XYZ file of N, CA, C and O in Angstrom:
820
model
N 0.833 -1.202 0.000
C 0.000 0.000 0.000
C 0.867 1.250 0.000
O 1.816 1.352 0.763
N 0.557 2.188 -0.875
C 1.271 3.462 -0.896
C 0.883 4.281 0.333
O -0.157 4.045 0.959
N 1.697 5.262 0.646
C 1.500 6.032 1.873
C 1.393 7.527 1.589
O 1.879 8.030 0.575
N 0.767 8.223 2.532
C 0.741 9.690 2.566
C 1.785 10.137 3.575
O 1.731 9.749 4.757
N 2.721 10.945 3.116
C 3.807 11.439 3.961
C 3.602 12.929 4.214
O 3.234 13.674 3.305
N 3.863 13.357 5.442
C 3.854 14.790 5.751
C 5.227 15.159 6.286
O 5.650 14.696 7.348
N 5.917 15.989 5.523
C 7.236 16.473 5.918
C 7.096 17.951 6.244
O 6.803 18.763 5.364
N 7.279 18.280 7.501
C 6.965 19.621 7.989
C 8.160 20.246 8.697
O 9.080 19.553 9.143
N 8.112 21.560 8.793
C 9.158 22.264 9.526
C 8.833 23.738 9.584
O 7.913 24.214 8.903
N 9.566 24.469 10.397
C 9.399 25.916 10.475
C 9.892 26.549 9.175
O 10.460 25.884 8.303
N 9.654 27.842 9.032
C 10.146 28.553 7.848
C 11.652 28.356 7.712
O 12.370 28.267 8.708
N 12.108 28.284 6.461
C 13.538 28.157 6.153
C 14.136 26.817 6.572
O 15.346 26.718 6.789
N 13.295 25.794 6.677
C 13.820 24.469 7.036
C 14.111 23.625 5.804
O 14.431 22.436 5.929
N 13.990 24.210 4.618
C 14.367 23.503 3.403
C 13.282 22.614 2.835
O 13.573 21.652 2.112
N 12.014 22.933 3.103
C 10.912 22.083 2.630
C 10.844 22.034 1.105
O 10.755 20.956 0.517
N 10.846 23.192 0.458
C 10.755 23.213 -1.002
C 12.000 22.604 -1.648
O 11.915 21.913 -2.668
N 13.146 22.832 -1.057
C 14.377 22.223 -1.555
C 14.291 20.716 -1.480
O 14.659 20.000 -2.427
N 13.775 20.203 -0.355
C 13.633 18.764 -0.178
C 12.645 18.187 -1.190
O 12.867 17.108 -1.748
N 11.559 18.910 -1.458
C 10.568 18.458 -2.445
C 11.202 18.366 -3.833
O 11.037 17.366 -4.543
N 11.906 19.413 -4.231
C 12.520 19.424 -5.555
C 13.589 18.343 -5.682
O 13.762 17.745 -6.750
N 14.281 18.076 -4.591
C 15.274 16.994 -4.610
C 14.597 15.643 -4.766
O 15.067 14.776 -5.510
N 13.454 15.462 -4.077
C 12.712 14.204 -4.192
C 12.237 14.001 -5.632
O 12.323 12.893 -6.182
N 11.730 15.072 -6.258
C 11.287 14.982 -7.651
C 12.445 14.599 -8.561
O 12.301 13.741 -9.453
N 13.582 15.214 -8.345
C 14.768 14.907 -9.151
C 15.177 13.444 -8.993
O 15.529 12.765 -9.972
N 15.125 12.948 -7.755
C 15.523 11.566 -7.501
C 14.637 10.581 -8.256
O 15.123 9.586 -8.811
N 13.329 10.832 -8.256
C 12.417 9.966 -9.011
C 12.737 10.015 -10.500
O 12.834 8.980 -11.177
N 12.865 11.231 -11.021
C 13.038 11.395 -12.465
C 14.394 10.901 -12.953
O 14.529 10.463 -14.098
N 15.383 10.956 -12.089
C 16.699 10.441 -12.449
C 16.632 8.945 -12.740
O 17.441 8.407 -13.508
N 15.645 8.295 -12.149
C 15.446 6.857 -12.343
C 14.386 6.567 -13.407
O 13.872 5.449 -13.508
N 14.044 7.599 -14.179
C 13.118 7.410 -15.279
C 11.662 7.328 -14.883
O 10.831 6.862 -15.675
N 11.321 7.785 -13.688
C 9.948 7.718 -13.210
C 9.267 9.078 -13.334
O 9.926 10.124 -13.226
N 7.953 9.067 -13.543
C 7.186 10.295 -13.693
C 6.614 10.735 -12.347
O 6.148 9.914 -11.548
N 6.637 12.041 -12.105
C 6.037 12.612 -10.896
C 5.136 13.771 -11.293
O 5.256 14.336 -12.386
N 4.220 14.116 -10.398
C 3.408 15.316 -10.549
C 3.667 16.223 -9.363
O 3.765 15.755 -8.221
N 3.781 17.533 -9.637
C 3.988 18.533 -8.595
C 2.791 19.466 -8.558
O 2.261 19.865 -9.599
N 2.360 19.824 -7.357
C 1.212 20.718 -7.208
C 1.383 21.565 -5.954
O 2.194 21.253 -5.077
N 0.611 22.648 -5.902
C 0.575 23.469 -4.696
C -0.751 24.227 -4.671
O -1.398 24.401 -5.714
N -1.176 24.693 -3.489
C -2.411 25.469 -3.396
C -2.295 26.789 -4.156
O -1.256 27.451 -4.127
N -3.370 27.175 -4.831
C -3.370 28.412 -5.617
C -3.229 29.641 -4.739
O -2.787 30.698 -5.204
N -3.590 29.533 -3.465
C -3.505 30.689 -2.563
C -2.056 31.134 -2.373
O -1.791 32.296 -2.048
N -1.108 30.239 -2.595
C 0.308 30.591 -2.486
C 0.736 31.315 -3.758
O 1.208 30.704 -4.709
N 0.543 32.627 -3.771
C 0.825 33.425 -4.968
C 2.305 33.711 -5.154
O 2.716 34.196 -6.208
N 3.104 33.441 -4.159
C 4.547 33.656 -4.295
C 5.104 32.704 -5.337
O 5.010 31.489 -5.201
N 5.656 33.244 -6.398
C 6.179 32.405 -7.461
C 5.116 31.924 -8.429
O 5.406 31.103 -9.295
N 3.906 32.462 -8.304
C 2.801 32.111 -9.216
C 2.638 30.605 -9.300
O 2.277 29.968 -8.325
N 2.936 30.011 -10.451
C 2.752 28.571 -10.627
C 4.061 27.804 -10.461
O 4.203 26.688 -10.967
N 4.996 28.382 -9.753
C 6.293 27.744 -9.536
C 6.459 27.308 -8.088
O 5.880 27.888 -7.175
N 7.269 26.306 -7.906
C 7.820 25.970 -6.597
C 9.251 26.478 -6.608
O 10.021 26.162 -7.505
N 9.574 27.299 -5.641
C 10.925 27.864 -5.602
C 11.532 27.672 -4.230
O 10.847 27.818 -3.214
N 12.791 27.326 -4.204
C 13.511 27.166 -2.942
C 14.382 28.387 -2.710
O 14.711 29.124 -3.645
N 14.765 28.575 -1.483
C 15.613 29.720 -1.144
C 17.042 29.545 -1.641
O 17.841 30.464 -1.569
N 17.354 28.364 -2.161
C 18.670 28.137 -2.762
C 18.691 28.531 -4.230
O 19.717 28.408 -4.892
N 17.516 28.985 -4.738
C 17.467 29.457 -6.108
C 16.902 28.472 -7.108
O 16.786 28.789 -8.300
N 16.546 27.273 -6.682
C 15.960 26.288 -7.587
C 14.480 26.573 -7.776
O 13.776 26.908 -6.821
N 13.997 26.454 -9.000
C 12.580 26.657 -9.290
C 12.097 25.587 -10.250
O 12.880 25.013 -11.016
N 10.786 25.359 -10.212
C 10.177 24.408 -11.135
C 8.688 24.694 -11.219
O 8.041 24.965 -10.211
N 8.144 24.613 -12.423
C 6.714 24.797 -12.632
C 5.947 23.614 -12.043
O 6.373 22.466 -12.156
N 4.811 23.916 -11.424
C 3.947 22.843 -10.952
C 3.125 22.304 -12.118
O 2.943 22.977 -13.135
N 2.632 21.107 -11.963
C 1.771 20.519 -12.989
C 0.337 21.025 -12.847
O -0.378 21.120 -13.844
N -0.070 21.353 -11.626
C -1.384 21.956 -11.436
C -1.455 22.684 -10.101
O -0.710 22.387 -9.160
N -2.327 23.694 -10.074
C -2.620 24.451 -8.854
C -3.920 23.934 -8.255
O -4.825 23.501 -8.971
N -4.029 24.019 -6.939
C -5.197 23.515 -6.228
C -5.983 24.687 -5.663
O -5.515 25.386 -4.759
N -7.167 24.942 -6.206
C -8.036 25.989 -5.693
C -8.711 25.552 -4.409
O -8.779 24.364 -4.090
N -9.256 26.522 -3.679
C -9.835 26.243 -2.362
C -10.990 25.251 -2.422
O -11.233 24.509 -1.465
N -11.721 25.220 -3.528
C -12.885 24.338 -3.649
C -12.616 23.121 -4.527
O -13.534 22.341 -4.817
N -11.385 22.910 -4.940
C -11.066 21.835 -5.873
C -11.041 20.465 -5.203
O -10.663 20.336 -4.025
N -11.419 19.470 -5.965
C -11.271 18.075 -5.578
C -9.892 17.623 -6.072
O -9.655 17.526 -7.275
N -8.973 17.370 -5.159
C -7.599 17.063 -5.548
C -7.518 15.733 -6.285
O -6.709 15.567 -7.198
N -8.375 14.820 -5.925
C -8.362 13.524 -6.596
C -8.752 13.670 -8.065
O -8.188 13.020 -8.946
N -9.717 14.548 -8.356
C -10.111 14.803 -9.735
C -8.992 15.501 -10.497
O -8.726 15.176 -11.666
N -8.325 16.464 -9.861
C -7.199 17.138 -10.506
C -6.081 16.148 -10.824
O -5.478 16.200 -11.903
N -5.822 15.280 -9.890
C -4.775 14.269 -10.105
C -5.134 13.376 -11.290
O -4.296 13.117 -12.159
N -6.385 12.924 -11.341
C -6.815 12.046 -12.431
C -6.704 12.749 -13.780
O -6.329 12.137 -14.790
N -7.001 14.058 -13.815
C -6.946 14.807 -15.068
C -5.521 14.967 -15.577
O -5.299 15.136 -16.784
N -4.552 14.922 -14.676
C -3.149 15.119 -15.076
C -2.359 13.817 -15.121
O -1.198 13.814 -15.529
N -2.977 12.735 -14.689
C -2.307 11.430 -14.729
C -2.065 11.011 -16.175
O -0.937 10.751 -16.596
N -3.130 10.952 -16.961
C -3.050 10.689 -18.410
C -2.226 9.457 -18.760
O -1.477 9.441 -19.735
N -2.356 8.444 -17.946
C -1.715 7.170 -18.256
C -0.209 7.181 -18.230
O 0.436 6.338 -18.859
N 0.393 8.115 -17.530
C 1.856 8.219 -17.509
C 2.513 7.304 -16.473
O 3.723 7.340 -16.301
N 1.702 6.509 -15.770
C 2.252 5.654 -14.727
C 3.006 6.504 -13.698
O 4.220 6.378 -13.511
N 2.272 7.409 -13.043
C 2.852 8.342 -12.079
C 3.414 7.594 -10.877
O 2.739 6.749 -10.284
N 4.639 7.908 -10.519
C 5.306 7.239 -9.402
C 5.072 7.943 -8.080
O 5.159 7.315 -7.011
N 4.761 9.261 -8.124
C 4.631 10.014 -6.879
C 3.946 11.353 -7.148
O 4.132 11.947 -8.210
N 3.139 11.801 -6.191
C 2.554 13.142 -6.208
C 3.199 13.945 -5.094
O 3.205 13.512 -3.933
N 3.765 15.110 -5.440
C 4.434 15.959 -4.458
C 3.665 17.266 -4.307
O 3.363 17.937 -5.306
N 3.367 17.642 -3.078
C 2.572 18.822 -2.769
C 3.394 19.801 -1.939
O 3.886 19.443 -0.863
N 3.532 21.025 -2.415
C 4.210 22.069 -1.651
C 3.179 22.929 -0.926
O 2.021 23.016 -1.353
N 3.577 23.564 0.172
C 2.720 24.458 0.961
C 1.404 23.772 1.340
O 0.315 24.338 1.243
N 1.507 22.538 1.802
C 0.319 21.726 2.087
C -0.513 22.269 3.238
O -1.684 21.893 3.377
N 0.054 23.166 4.033
C -0.724 23.738 5.136
C -1.931 24.511 4.646
O -2.919 24.690 5.383
N -1.893 24.990 3.393
C -2.984 25.793 2.842
C -4.120 24.949 2.260
O -5.114 25.503 1.784
N -3.988 23.643 2.263
C -5.069 22.784 1.812
C -6.189 22.742 2.849
O -5.966 23.002 4.028
N -7.390 22.386 2.415
C -8.476 22.147 3.357
C -8.347 20.728 3.905
O -7.643 19.883 3.337
N -9.066 20.461 4.990
C -9.055 19.106 5.554
C -9.585 18.099 4.536
O -9.073 16.974 4.421
N -10.603 18.508 3.784
C -11.167 17.613 2.767
C -10.158 17.302 1.660
O -10.104 16.178 1.145
N -9.347 18.277 1.297
C -8.335 18.044 0.266
C -7.231 17.117 0.766
O -6.692 16.322 -0.012
N -6.910 17.200 2.041
C -5.950 16.253 2.609
C -6.527 14.841 2.579
O -5.819 13.869 2.295
N -7.829 14.724 2.844
C -8.478 13.413 2.719
C -8.347 12.886 1.289
O -8.157 11.684 1.074
N -8.442 13.783 0.293
C -8.235 13.385 -1.101
C -6.829 12.814 -1.292
O -6.644 11.814 -2.003
N -5.834 13.448 -0.682
C -4.456 12.954 -0.798
C -4.344 11.553 -0.199
O -3.655 10.679 -0.750
N -5.011 11.344 0.919
C -4.999 10.031 1.566
C -5.590 8.983 0.628
O -5.051 7.878 0.481
N -6.688 9.330 -0.032
C -7.336 8.387 -0.955
C -6.461 8.112 -2.181
O -6.432 6.985 -2.685
N -5.757 9.139 -2.668
C -4.842 8.922 -3.789
C -3.781 7.886 -3.406
O -3.453 6.991 -4.183
N -3.276 7.993 -2.183
C -2.256 7.055 -1.715
C -2.834 5.653 -1.528
O -2.282 4.671 -2.043
N -3.950 5.563 -0.831
C -4.480 4.256 -0.440
C -5.258 3.581 -1.567
O -5.087 2.384 -1.833
N -6.117 4.332 -2.235
C -6.979 3.745 -3.268
C -6.257 3.645 -4.613
O -6.310 2.610 -5.289
N -5.574 4.738 -5.006
C -4.890 4.754 -6.292
C -3.509 4.097 -6.234
O -2.916 3.777 -7.266
N -2.987 3.953 -5.022
C -1.688 3.311 -4.867
C -0.517 4.184 -5.264
O 0.543 3.681 -5.644
N -0.686 5.511 -5.180
C 0.369 6.457 -5.549
C 0.897 7.143 -4.286
O 0.132 7.798 -3.568
N 2.177 7.022 -3.975
C 2.712 7.737 -2.811
C 2.504 9.244 -2.950
O 2.662 9.806 -4.044
N 2.132 9.888 -1.851
C 1.932 11.339 -1.826
C 2.863 11.925 -0.777
O 2.800 11.550 0.396
N 3.710 12.856 -1.209
C 4.627 13.547 -0.304
C 4.165 14.987 -0.165
O 4.218 15.763 -1.124
N 3.678 15.341 1.012
C 3.176 16.688 1.277
C 4.165 17.415 2.178
O 4.613 16.872 3.191
N 4.481 18.656 1.785
C 5.441 19.468 2.530
C 4.753 20.739 3.015
O 3.998 21.368 2.262
N 5.025 21.138 4.252
C 4.411 22.366 4.750
C 4.853 22.696 6.161
O 5.720 22.034 6.743
N 4.248 23.739 6.715
C 4.516 24.126 8.097
C 3.320 23.744 8.956
O 2.184 23.662 8.470
N 3.549 23.491 10.220
C 2.461 23.069 11.110
C 1.596 24.242 11.545
O 0.374 24.191 11.469
N 2.261 25.279 12.048
C 1.557 26.335 12.768
C 1.730 27.695 12.127
O 2.741 27.974 11.495
N 0.739 28.558 12.340
C 0.836 29.928 11.855
C 1.637 30.790 12.836
O 2.210 30.279 13.806
N 1.663 32.091 12.587
C 2.484 32.987 13.409
C 1.945 33.161 14.826
O 2.621 33.713 15.687
N 0.722 32.662 15.070
C 0.141 32.705 16.416
C 0.167 31.334 17.080
O -0.477 31.129 18.100
N 0.893 30.409 16.506
C 1.075 29.031 16.977
C -0.175 28.175 16.800
O -0.267 27.088 17.371
N -1.146 28.613 16.011
C -2.337 27.822 15.715
C -2.062 26.932 14.501
O -1.440 27.373 13.532
N -2.562 25.713 14.539
C -2.359 24.797 13.416
C -3.156 25.246 12.200
O -4.306 25.660 12.318
N -2.529 25.176 11.035
C -3.267 25.374 9.791
C -4.197 24.183 9.588
O -3.867 23.057 9.970
N -5.364 24.388 8.963
C -6.299 23.270 8.752
C -5.671 22.089 8.010
O -5.851 20.930 8.400
N -4.941 22.374 6.948
C -4.314 21.290 6.199
C -3.296 20.533 7.025
O -3.231 19.298 6.989
N -2.509 21.264 7.794
C -1.485 20.624 8.619
C -2.106 19.791 9.731
O -1.633 18.692 10.036
N -3.161 20.308 10.345
C -3.822 19.562 11.417
C -4.338 18.225 10.906
O -4.217 17.182 11.574
N -4.923 18.240 9.693
C -5.442 16.994 9.141
C -4.319 16.047 8.746
O -4.414 14.829 8.951
N -3.254 16.590 8.188
C -2.104 15.757 7.833
C -1.496 15.103 9.071
O -1.139 13.924 9.050
N -1.374 15.853 10.148
C -0.827 15.289 11.378
C -1.715 14.177 11.914
O -1.247 13.247 12.574
N -3.009 14.264 11.616
C -3.950 13.264 12.115
C -3.959 11.984 11.298
O -4.120 10.888 11.858
N -3.784 12.087 9.945
C -4.008 10.892 9.119
C -2.814 10.444 8.286
O -2.871 9.355 7.697
N -1.771 11.234 8.187
C -0.623 10.811 7.373
C -0.001 9.536 7.940
O 0.068 9.352 9.161
N 0.430 8.662 7.039
C 1.073 7.423 7.482
C 2.445 7.683 8.101
O 2.901 6.951 8.968
N 3.116 8.719 7.603
C 4.479 8.995 8.028
C 4.657 10.489 8.251
O 4.268 11.298 7.413
N 5.242 10.851 9.387
C 5.526 12.244 9.732
C 7.030 12.412 9.867
O 7.699 11.619 10.523
N 7.552 13.454 9.224
C 8.989 13.730 9.306
C 9.205 15.219 9.512
O 8.706 16.036 8.734
N 9.937 15.566 10.552
C 10.232 16.969 10.817
C 11.524 17.373 10.133
O 12.563 16.713 10.289
N 11.460 18.460 9.368
C 12.645 19.048 8.752
C 13.103 20.184 9.659
O 12.359 21.129 9.884
N 14.294 20.093 10.149
C 14.724 20.987 11.217
C 15.478 22.204 10.683
O 16.151 22.150 9.659
N 15.332 23.313 11.426
C 16.137 24.505 11.191
C 16.410 25.134 12.546
O 15.875 24.696 13.574
N 17.256 26.160 12.562
C 17.642 26.741 13.848
C 17.159 28.184 13.964
O 16.989 28.893 12.977
N 16.942 28.572 15.195
C 16.589 29.943 15.551
C 17.849 30.813 15.503
O 18.976 30.317 15.446
N 17.659 32.117 15.572
C 18.794 33.047 15.566
C 19.717 32.830 16.761
O 20.897 33.185 16.725
N 19.180 32.204 17.837
C 19.986 31.967 19.034
C 20.736 30.645 18.963
O 21.540 30.334 19.848
N 20.470 29.852 17.925
C 21.143 28.579 17.762
C 20.332 27.382 18.208
O 20.707 26.243 17.926
N 19.209 27.612 18.892
C 18.349 26.504 19.301
C 17.483 26.054 18.126
O 17.343 26.749 17.131
N 16.853 24.894 18.291
C 15.933 24.390 17.277
C 14.733 25.320 17.156
O 14.096 25.671 18.145
N 14.410 25.727 15.932
C 13.261 26.604 15.694
C 12.004 25.761 15.510
O 12.014 24.771 14.779
N 10.920 26.160 16.166
C 9.650 25.439 16.060
C 8.489 26.357 15.720
O 7.409 25.888 15.356
N 8.674 27.674 15.833
C 7.613 28.636 15.573
C 7.994 29.548 14.414
O 9.156 29.658 14.039
N 6.968 30.235 13.870
C 7.165 31.161 12.754
C 6.688 32.549 13.176
O 5.489 32.760 13.355
N 7.599 33.461 13.380
C 7.234 34.817 13.756
C 6.968 35.677 12.534
O 7.732 35.633 11.565
N 5.871 36.436 12.557
C 5.555 37.342 11.445
C 6.174 38.704 11.708
O 6.024 39.263 12.807
N 6.871 39.219 10.701
C 7.566 40.505 10.822
C 7.016 41.458 9.770
O 7.013 41.147 8.579
N 6.526 42.613 10.202
C 6.036 43.648 9.287
C 6.759 44.948 9.608
O 6.756 45.405 10.753
N 7.381 45.528 8.597
C 8.119 46.757 8.813
C 9.233 46.615 9.823
O 9.556 47.546 10.559
N 9.824 45.412 9.881
C 10.945 45.180 10.784
C 10.559 44.848 12.206
O 11.433 44.681 13.062
N 9.241 44.742 12.493
C 8.793 44.442 13.851
C 7.911 43.198 13.874
O 7.107 42.984 12.969
N 8.049 42.388 14.924
C 7.186 41.224 15.085
C 5.769 41.681 15.411
O 5.572 42.617 16.192
N 4.796 41.018 14.800
C 3.389 41.321 15.057
C 2.683 40.035 15.478
O 3.064 38.934 15.069
N 1.634 40.182 16.288
C 0.929 39.021 16.819
C -0.582 39.179 16.692
O -1.352 38.654 17.486
N -0.985 39.902 15.655
C -2.388 40.041 15.293
C -2.479 40.047 13.776
O -1.549 40.476 13.087
N -3.627 39.601 13.252
C -3.826 39.620 11.801
C -4.365 38.312 11.277
O -4.596 37.356 12.027
N -4.597 38.275 9.972
C -5.128 37.075 9.325
C -4.123 35.943 9.386
O -2.909 36.166 9.429
N -4.640 34.729 9.350
C -3.756 33.564 9.416
C -2.815 33.510 8.224
O -1.640 33.166 8.358
N -3.303 33.865 7.048
C -2.497 33.780 5.824
C -2.121 35.172 5.347
O -2.985 36.015 5.098
N -0.841 35.415 5.232
C -0.311 36.641 4.627
C 0.960 36.235 3.907
O 1.980 35.966 4.531
N 0.891 36.136 2.587
C 1.994 35.596 1.797
C 3.143 36.592 1.726
O 2.948 37.775 1.446
N 4.351 36.094 1.964
C 5.573 36.890 1.815
C 5.860 37.041 0.331
O 6.188 36.083 -0.353
N 5.711 38.264 -0.174
C 5.926 38.492 -1.605
C 7.388 38.713 -1.955
O 7.745 38.832 -3.114
N 8.242 38.858 -0.936
C 9.664 38.969 -1.214
C 10.067 40.272 -1.870
O 10.970 40.309 -2.700
N 9.419 41.378 -1.532
C 9.766 42.661 -2.127
C 11.187 43.061 -1.738
O 11.648 42.793 -0.648
N 11.847 43.727 -2.660
C 13.225 44.132 -2.418
C 13.429 45.568 -2.869
O 12.605 46.146 -3.580
N 14.545 46.127 -2.468
C 14.964 47.443 -2.945
C 13.977 48.536 -2.631
O 13.470 48.662 -1.519
N 13.678 49.371 -3.641
C 12.815 50.528 -3.450
C 11.417 50.130 -2.992
O 10.802 50.802 -2.168
N 10.915 48.987 -3.512
C 9.585 48.543 -3.114
C 9.551 48.200 -1.630
O 8.608 48.542 -0.919
N 10.581 47.530 -1.154
C 10.647 47.170 0.257
C 10.691 48.421 1.132
O 10.170 48.439 2.244
N 11.303 49.499 0.637
C 11.364 50.741 1.402
C 10.030 51.473 1.390
O 9.713 52.229 2.303
N 9.239 51.260 0.342
C 8.003 52.016 0.175
C 6.823 51.405 0.906
O 5.868 52.095 1.223
N 6.848 50.099 1.172
C 5.733 49.428 1.828
C 6.254 48.629 3.014
O 7.441 48.349 3.132
N 5.317 48.285 3.888
C 5.669 47.442 5.024
C 5.561 45.986 4.575
O 4.481 45.409 4.535
N 6.688 45.424 4.229
C 6.737 44.079 3.681
C 6.558 43.050 4.796
O 7.132 43.173 5.877
N 5.747 42.029 4.516
C 5.546 40.939 5.459
C 6.560 39.840 5.203
O 6.661 39.322 4.096
N 7.323 39.508 6.231
C 8.268 38.402 6.153
C 8.076 37.541 7.399
O 7.269 37.857 8.285
N 8.842 36.458 7.460
C 8.726 35.540 8.593
C 10.106 35.139 9.075
O 11.056 35.080 8.294
N 10.195 34.858 10.376
C 11.451 34.400 10.964
C 11.174 33.169 11.825
O 10.239 33.156 12.625
N 11.996 32.157 11.649
C 11.872 30.941 12.448
C 12.444 31.182 13.840
O 13.562 31.688 13.969
N 11.676 30.805 14.857
C 12.070 31.079 16.239
C 11.936 29.839 17.116
O 11.042 29.009 16.898
N 12.799 29.728 18.091
C 12.628 28.707 19.125
C 11.546 29.184 20.094
O 11.091 30.334 20.040
N 11.138 28.309 21.005
C 10.102 28.682 21.956
C 10.487 29.852 22.830
O 9.674 30.750 23.104
N 11.731 29.896 23.268
C 12.189 30.963 24.146
C 12.169 32.323 23.443
O 11.672 33.316 23.986
N 12.693 32.370 22.221
C 12.731 33.638 21.491
C 11.330 34.079 21.073
O 11.037 35.279 21.041
N 10.453 33.121 20.776
C 9.073 33.478 20.437
C 8.394 34.143 21.629
O 7.752 35.188 21.494
N 8.538 33.541 22.809
C 7.919 34.119 24.007
C 8.515 35.483 24.337
O 7.806 36.388 24.786
N 9.800 35.643 24.100
C 10.446 36.934 24.341
C 9.854 38.011 23.435
O 9.553 39.126 23.880
N 9.668 37.683 22.154
C 9.126 38.667 21.208
C 7.633 38.928 21.441
O 7.159 40.048 21.218
N 6.904 37.916 21.869
C 5.459 38.060 22.046
C 5.050 38.555 23.426
O 3.873 38.745 23.680
N 6.014 38.753 24.298
C 5.695 39.159 25.666
C 5.051 38.036 26.452
O 4.229 38.276 27.356
N 5.405 36.826 26.134
C 4.886 35.658 26.846
C 3.606 35.095 26.259
O 3.048 34.129 26.776
N 3.161 35.638 25.161
C 1.895 35.223 24.557
C 2.080 34.012 23.661
O 3.014 33.924 22.886
N 1.152 33.075 23.764
C 1.064 31.945 22.845
C -0.348 31.915 22.287
O -1.305 31.615 22.985
N -0.487 32.266 21.006
C -1.819 32.258 20.404
C -2.624 33.494 20.728
O -2.146 34.457 21.300
């Protein structure tokens, strides 16, 4: 039986890099893979991009109301797909994660989903919560905080300051130069528990 895998980590833990490496490993052996990500992730449009500079077009985007199993079937096209890889899986709905589970179990296609567990207020994303509940395999991709400890939280930074209010989803558009000076750009920093509490004044959620 094929499995649903959830590989998660804080920001900058190399999730997209790991996904692209997994795709390369399959294809190096002559196997076909499909890559997808939620459409809400507008950073890079229809690309998966790593912070190391690697990019690749996805085979399909997943809208908020889409049936992932139907999308997969439409792009399978008899290619004998060896694996489905999903980036930014935290943005999926719980129902879409169930679709991934069915693709693995019913269709017999391994599904590798990559994402972060919690938002900037330490609340679980719906997609991540469901993946943690039903994935056959969980793997943490580790990164470090600025203090050198293991990072487990994602701090939201706007205009150079940490913020602890706002919508759950705010995509980092990666503005640079004059644009970054003209607007308050939203970015994220991976933090350990101690540094998160220090920045939040002891607040969790």
